[in-house]
Coordinates of C-alpha atoms in Angstrom, one line a residue:
X1 CA 175.4 83.2 120.8
X2 CA 172.7 81.6 122.6
X3 CA 171.2 78.6 120.8
X4 CA 167.4 77.2 122.2
X5 CA 166.4 73.8 120.6
X6 CA 162.4 73.7 120.5
X7 CA 160.4 70.8 120.0
X8 CA 157.3 69.0 120.4
X9 CA 157.2 65.4 120.7
X10 CA 155.0 62.5 121.9
X11 CA 155.0 61.0 125.0
X12 CA 157.0 58.2 123.9
X13 CA 159.6 60.8 122.4
X14 CA 158.6 60.8 118.7
X15 CA 158.4 64.1 116.4
X16 CA 156.6 62.4 113.6
X17 CA 155.1 58.8 112.5
X18 CA 157.6 56.3 110.8
X19 CA 156.2 57.9 107.4
X20 CA 157.7 61.4 108.4
X21 CA 154.2 62.9 108.4
X22 CA 153.5 66.1 109.6
X23 CA 151.4 65.5 112.7
X24 CA 150.1 68.0 115.1
X25 CA 151.4 67.3 118.9
X26 CA 150.8 70.8 120.3
X27 CA 147.6 72.9 121.0
X28 CA 147.1 76.4 120.7
X29 CA 148.9 77.6 124.1
X30 CA 152.1 75.9 122.7
X31 CA 151.5 77.4 119.5
X32 CA 151.4 80.9 121.0
X33 CA 154.7 79.6 122.9
X34 CA 156.5 79.0 119.9
X35 CA 155.5 82.1 118.2
X36 CA 156.9 84.3 121.0
X37 CA 159.9 82.3 121.1
X38 CA 160.3 83.1 117.5
X39 CA 159.7 86.6 117.7
X40 CA 162.2 86.9 120.7
X41 CA 165.2 85.2 118.4
X42 CA 167.5 86.7 115.9
X43 CA 166.9 83.5 113.4
X44 CA 165.1 80.5 113.1
X45 CA 167.2 77.3 112.3
X46 CA 166.0 74.1 110.5
X47 CA 167.6 71.3 108.8
X48 CA 167.0 70.9 104.8
X49 CA 165.2 67.8 105.9
X50 CA 162.4 69.8 107.6
X51 CA 162.3 72.1 104.4
X52 CA 161.7 69.0 102.2
X53 CA 159.4 67.2 104.5
X54 CA 157.1 70.3 105.8
X55 CA 158.1 73.5 103.6
X56 CA 157.9 75.9 106.6
X57 CA 157.3 79.4 106.3
X58 CA 159.2 79.9 109.8
X59 CA 157.8 83.3 110.4
X60 CA 156.0 85.1 113.3
X61 CA 152.4 84.6 113.1
X62 CA 151.0 87.0 115.6
X63 CA 150.7 90.7 114.1
X64 CA 151.2 92.3 117.6
X65 CA 154.5 90.5 118.1
X66 CA 155.6 91.5 114.3
X67 CA 154.7 95.0 115.5
X68 CA 156.7 94.9 118.4
X69 CA 159.6 93.4 116.6
X70 CA 159.4 96.8 114.1
X71 CA 158.9 99.3 117.1
X72 CA 162.2 97.7 118.6
X73 CA 163.9 98.6 115.4
X74 CA 164.1 94.9 114.1
X75 CA 162.9 93.2 111.1
X76 CA 159.3 92.2 111.1
X77 CA 160.5 88.5 111.1
X78 CA 163.5 86.7 112.3
X79 CA 166.0 85.6 109.7
X80 CA 165.7 81.9 108.6
X81 CA 168.7 79.7 108.4
X82 CA 168.8 76.4 106.6
X83 CA 171.5 73.8 107.2
X84 CA 172.0 72.1 103.8
X85 CA 175.2 70.4 102.7
X86 CA 174.3 69.5 99.3
X87 CA 172.1 72.4 98.8
X88 CA 169.0 70.5 98.3
X89 CA 166.5 73.4 99.5
X90 CA 164.2 73.9 96.2
X91 CA 164.0 77.5 94.9
X92 CA 160.3 77.9 95.4
X93 CA 160.5 76.6 99.0
X94 CA 158.5 78.9 101.5
X95 CA 161.6 79.7 103.3
X96 CA 163.1 81.5 100.3
X97 CA 160.5 83.8 100.0
X98 CA 160.9 87.6 100.6
X99 CA 159.3 88.0 104.1
X100 CA 162.7 87.5 106.1
X101 CA 166.3 87.2 105.2
X102 CA 167.5 83.6 104.8
X103 CA 170.9 82.1 104.9
X104 CA 171.5 78.5 103.8
X105 CA 174.5 76.9 105.1
X106 CA 176.3 74.8 102.6
X107 CA 179.4 73.2 101.8
X108 CA 182.5 73.2 99.2
X109 CA 180.9 69.8 97.9
X110 CA 177.4 71.5 97.3
X111 CA 176.9 71.6 93.4
X112 CA 177.7 74.7 91.7
X113 CA 174.2 75.4 89.7
X114 CA 172.3 74.3 93.0
X115 CA 174.2 77.0 94.9
X116 CA 173.6 79.7 92.3
X117 CA 170.0 78.7 91.9
X118 CA 169.6 79.2 95.8
X119 CA 171.9 82.1 96.0
X120 CA 169.1 84.2 93.9
X121 CA 167.0 84.0 96.9
X122 CA 169.2 83.6 100.1
X123 CA 172.6 84.4 101.1
X124 CA 175.0 81.3 101.1
X125 CA 177.2 80.7 104.1
X126 CA 179.7 77.9 103.0
X127 CA 181.4 76.0 105.9
X128 CA 182.9 72.4 105.4
X129 CA 183.9 69.8 103.0
X130 CA 181.3 67.1 102.7
X131 CA 179.3 68.2 105.6
X132 CA 178.4 71.5 107.2
X133 CA 180.5 72.5 109.9
X134 CA 178.1 73.9 112.5
X135 CA 180.9 75.8 114.3
X136 CA 182.3 77.8 111.5
X137 CA 178.6 78.3 110.4
X138 CA 177.2 79.5 113.7
X139 CA 180.3 81.7 113.8
X140 CA 179.7 83.1 110.7
X141 CA 176.0 83.7 111.6
X142 CA 177.1 85.6 114.9
X143 CA 179.1 87.8 112.7
X144 CA 176.1 88.9 110.8
X145 CA 174.9 90.0 114.2
X146 CA 172.4 86.8 115.0
X147 CA 173.1 86.3 118.5
X148 CA 170.1 84.4 119.6
X149 CA 169.1 81.2 117.4
X150 CA 166.0 79.2 117.8
X151 CA 166.3 75.7 116.0
X152 CA 163.2 74.1 115.2
X153 CA 164.5 70.6 114.0
X154 CA 164.9 68.4 112.5
X155 CA 166.3 65.1 114.8
X156 CA 169.3 64.9 112.7
X157 CA 170.3 68.5 113.0
X158 CA 169.7 68.8 116.8
X159 CA 172.0 65.9 117.4
X160 CA 174.7 67.2 115.5
X161 CA 174.2 70.5 117.4
X162 CA 174.4 68.8 120.6
X163 CA 177.4 66.6 119.4
X164 CA 179.4 70.3 118.3
X165 CA 178.4 71.5 121.8
X166 CA 176.6 74.6 120.4
X167 CA 173.2 73.8 122.6
X168 CA 172.4 76.4 125.4
X169 CA 169.0 75.4 126.0
X170 CA 166.4 72.8 125.4
X171 CA 162.6 73.4 125.4
X172 CA 160.2 70.3 124.8
X173 CA 156.5 70.4 124.6
X174 CA 155.6 66.8 125.5
X175 CA 152.0 66.0 124.0
X176 CA 149.6 63.8 125.2
X177 CA 149.8 61.0 122.2
X178 CA 151.7 58.2 121.4
X179 CA 153.2 57.3 118.2
X180 CA 155.6 54.5 118.2
X181 CA 157.6 53.0 115.6
X182 CA 161.3 52.0 115.6
X183 CA 162.0 54.0 112.3
X184 CA 160.0 56.9 113.5
X185 CA 162.1 60.3 114.0
X186 CA 163.1 61.2 117.6
X187 CA 164.1 64.2 119.3
X188 CA 168.0 63.7 118.9
X189 CA 168.6 61.3 115.8
X190 CA 172.2 60.8 113.9
X191 CA 174.6 58.4 115.0
X192 CA 173.8 58.8 118.8
X193 CA 176.2 59.4 121.8
X194 CA 177.7 56.1 123.4
X195 CA 179.6 58.0 126.1
X196 CA 180.3 61.7 127.4
X197 CA 176.5 62.1 127.0
X198 CA 175.4 65.9 127.3
X199 CA 174.2 67.1 130.7
X200 CA 171.0 68.7 131.3
X201 CA 169.8 70.8 134.2
X202 CA 166.3 70.9 134.6
X203 CA 164.9 74.3 134.8
X204 CA 161.3 74.2 134.6
X205 CA 158.2 72.2 134.3
X206 CA 154.7 73.6 133.4
X207 CA 151.4 72.1 132.4
X208 CA 150.5 73.4 129.0
X209 CA 147.4 72.4 126.7
X210 CA 147.2 68.7 127.9
X211 CA 151.0 68.2 128.1
X212 CA 153.6 69.5 129.8
X213 CA 156.6 72.1 128.8
X214 CA 160.1 71.0 130.1
X215 CA 162.8 73.4 129.7
X216 CA 166.6 72.5 130.6
X217 CA 169.8 74.4 130.2
X218 CA 172.8 72.4 128.9
X219 CA 176.0 71.5 130.8
X220 CA 175.7 74.6 133.5
X221 CA 175.6 77.2 130.5

C-alpha cells in the first residue's frame, strides 16, 4: 500500500482559520493537480471532522480523467474512506451518495443505531475499541484491493497516520496568505511528537500558482 497525504496550507502553516471555516488557499493549477492525484488513487481518505465541517464529495471533477479511469477498467471515481470512530457521519453526507463506493471506518464503541444508519449507504470497516486502529483499518482496505490511498485531512487524522507510520509521501501546497491564530488547525494536529520525529526527504519543489508545491517522501520509503 502507498499512502499519500495531500494538503494546502497558508504560508504560516494553517489549514483554516480558528473558526474552522473553509478557506480557499490554492489556485486553479493546484486544483487540477489535486484532481489528477485523486484520479490516480484507489481511494480518497478523510477524517469525520472534515466531513462535518466541509461536506466534501471527494470525486474526480475532470470528465477526461473520469473517462480515462473507465477505459482502464476502473470505476469512474476512486472509493471514498471516512475515518469515524463513533459513527458521526450524517446519513445525508455527500460522501455517502452513490457516485462511488464508500467505506466508513468505525470502532466497537460506535453506537449501534448510528452504525446501522451508515451501513445503508456505505461499507463499514470496524477496527479498534474506542479509537479507529489505523493499522488494522488500512490493512482491511488493502485486502479490499485499495493499494494507493490519498489522504485529504484533516490535521488530527494526518497526525495519527504519521504516528502509526503509515505515510509514504507528503505533498503540500503552500499558499500566498497568512491566517494566524494559535487555535487554527495545522497540517498535523493531535497530541504532537516530543521525540522520534518523522524524517522527511525533500524530493521536489516547484512554483505553482502564486505558491509552492513541496513533495517529500517519508523515512526513506
